[in-house]
Coordinates of C-alpha atoms in Angstrom, one line a residue:
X1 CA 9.2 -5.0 60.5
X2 CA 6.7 -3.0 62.9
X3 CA 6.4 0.1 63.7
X4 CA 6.1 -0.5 67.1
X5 CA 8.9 -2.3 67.2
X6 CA 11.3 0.1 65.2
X7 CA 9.8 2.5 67.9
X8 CA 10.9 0.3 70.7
X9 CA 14.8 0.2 69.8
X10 CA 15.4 2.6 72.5
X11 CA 14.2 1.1 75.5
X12 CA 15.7 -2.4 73.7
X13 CA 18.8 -1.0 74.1
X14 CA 18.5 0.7 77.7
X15 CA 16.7 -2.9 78.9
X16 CA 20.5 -4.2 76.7
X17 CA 22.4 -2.4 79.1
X18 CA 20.3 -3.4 82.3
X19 CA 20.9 -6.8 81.6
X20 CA 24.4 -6.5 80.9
X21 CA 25.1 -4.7 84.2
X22 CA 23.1 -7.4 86.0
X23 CA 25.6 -10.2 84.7
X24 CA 28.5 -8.2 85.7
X25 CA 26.8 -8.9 89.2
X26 CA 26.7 -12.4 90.0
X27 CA 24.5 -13.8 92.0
X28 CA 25.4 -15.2 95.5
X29 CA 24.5 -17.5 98.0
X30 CA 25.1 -19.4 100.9
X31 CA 23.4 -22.8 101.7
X32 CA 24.0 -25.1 104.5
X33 CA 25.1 -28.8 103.6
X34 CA 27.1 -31.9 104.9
X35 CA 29.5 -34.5 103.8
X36 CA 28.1 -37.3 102.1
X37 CA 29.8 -40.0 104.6
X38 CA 29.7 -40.3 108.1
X39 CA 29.9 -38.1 110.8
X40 CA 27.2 -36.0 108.7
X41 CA 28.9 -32.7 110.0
X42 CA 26.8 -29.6 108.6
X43 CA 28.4 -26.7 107.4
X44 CA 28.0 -24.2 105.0
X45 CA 28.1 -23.6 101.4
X46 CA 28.6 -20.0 99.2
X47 CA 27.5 -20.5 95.6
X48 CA 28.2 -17.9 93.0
X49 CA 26.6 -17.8 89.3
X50 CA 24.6 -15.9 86.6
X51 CA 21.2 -16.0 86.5
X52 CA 20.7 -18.2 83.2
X53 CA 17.1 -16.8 82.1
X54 CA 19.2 -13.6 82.2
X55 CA 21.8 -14.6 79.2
X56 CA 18.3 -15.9 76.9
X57 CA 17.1 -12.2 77.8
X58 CA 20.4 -10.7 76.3
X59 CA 20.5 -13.1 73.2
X60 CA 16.9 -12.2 72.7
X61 CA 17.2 -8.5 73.2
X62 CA 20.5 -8.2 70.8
X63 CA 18.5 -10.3 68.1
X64 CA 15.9 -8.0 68.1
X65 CA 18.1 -4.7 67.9
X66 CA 20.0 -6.5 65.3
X67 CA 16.9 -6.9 63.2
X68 CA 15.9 -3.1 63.6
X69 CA 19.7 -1.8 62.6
X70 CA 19.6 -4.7 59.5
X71 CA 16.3 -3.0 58.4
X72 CA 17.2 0.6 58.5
X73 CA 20.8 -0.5 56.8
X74 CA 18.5 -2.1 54.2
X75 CA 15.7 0.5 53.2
X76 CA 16.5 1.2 49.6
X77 CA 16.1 5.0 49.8
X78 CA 18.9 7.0 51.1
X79 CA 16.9 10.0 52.2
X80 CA 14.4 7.6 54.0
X81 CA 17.5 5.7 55.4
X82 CA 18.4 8.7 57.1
X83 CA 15.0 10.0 58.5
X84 CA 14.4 6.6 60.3
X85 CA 18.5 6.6 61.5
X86 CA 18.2 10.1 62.9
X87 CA 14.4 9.3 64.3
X88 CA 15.0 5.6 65.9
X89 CA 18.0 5.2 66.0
X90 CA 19.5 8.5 67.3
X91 CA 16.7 9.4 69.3
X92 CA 15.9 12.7 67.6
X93 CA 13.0 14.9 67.3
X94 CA 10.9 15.6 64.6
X95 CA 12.3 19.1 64.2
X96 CA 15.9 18.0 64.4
X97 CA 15.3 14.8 61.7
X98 CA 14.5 18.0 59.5
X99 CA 16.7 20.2 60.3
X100 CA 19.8 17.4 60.0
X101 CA 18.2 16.3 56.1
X102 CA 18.4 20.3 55.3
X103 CA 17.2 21.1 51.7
X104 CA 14.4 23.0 53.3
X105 CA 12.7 20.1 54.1
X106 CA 9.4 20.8 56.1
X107 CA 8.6 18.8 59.7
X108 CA 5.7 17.2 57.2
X109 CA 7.6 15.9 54.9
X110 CA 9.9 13.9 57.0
X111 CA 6.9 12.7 58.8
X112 CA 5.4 11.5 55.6
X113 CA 8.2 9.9 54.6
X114 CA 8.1 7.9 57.8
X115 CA 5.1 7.2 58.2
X116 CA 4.6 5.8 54.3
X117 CA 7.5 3.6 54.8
X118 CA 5.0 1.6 57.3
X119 CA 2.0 2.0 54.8
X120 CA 4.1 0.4 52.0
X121 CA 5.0 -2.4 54.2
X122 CA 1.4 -3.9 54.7

């Protein structure tokens, strides 16, 4: 796990919902065709569908947030577990991550405690 990624887990799951909302809006169509026996008479055609690069987007995007919720689930430490929840996860600042852990724990320290957990993972 990255940090960028980890980082990214936000916009993955605003880009989620963009996506979603896109297949809830089929697109449509209309072509002009004929029979395929004589008299060739033209008329025309409304297709409807999904756009199919659009459902490998989604599978793509939900495997990655996936990944990023397995991670934090897995981090050994519970104090750590809840820094990076209340950071990526919840969207927080560094001054409410703090706040939230209480036991007068300093802006720093929480920041330390993030940032080491990518240090340790190189």
């Amino acid at each position: 796990m990255t940090k960028e990624l980890l980082e990214q887990y936000p916009d993955i799951c605003r880009e989620l919902e963009d996506v979603e909302r896109k297949l809830h809006q089929p697109v449509t169509d209309t072509v002009s065709g004929s029979g395929s026996e004589f008299p060739f008479t033209q008329h025309t055609v409304s297709i409807r569908g999904i756009q199919p690069e659009l459902l490998a987007v989604k599978a793509g995007l939900q495997a990655q947030k996936e990944e990023i919720e397995g991670f934090i689930r897995g981090l050994p430490n519970s104090r750590l577990r809840r820094i990076v929840d209340y950071r990526v996860l919840q969207g927080m600042s560094w001054e409410q991550v703090a706040a939230k852990i209480g036991h007068r724990v300093s802006v720093y320290s929480v920041k330390r405690h993030y940032y080491k957990l990518f240090e340790n993972l190189k």
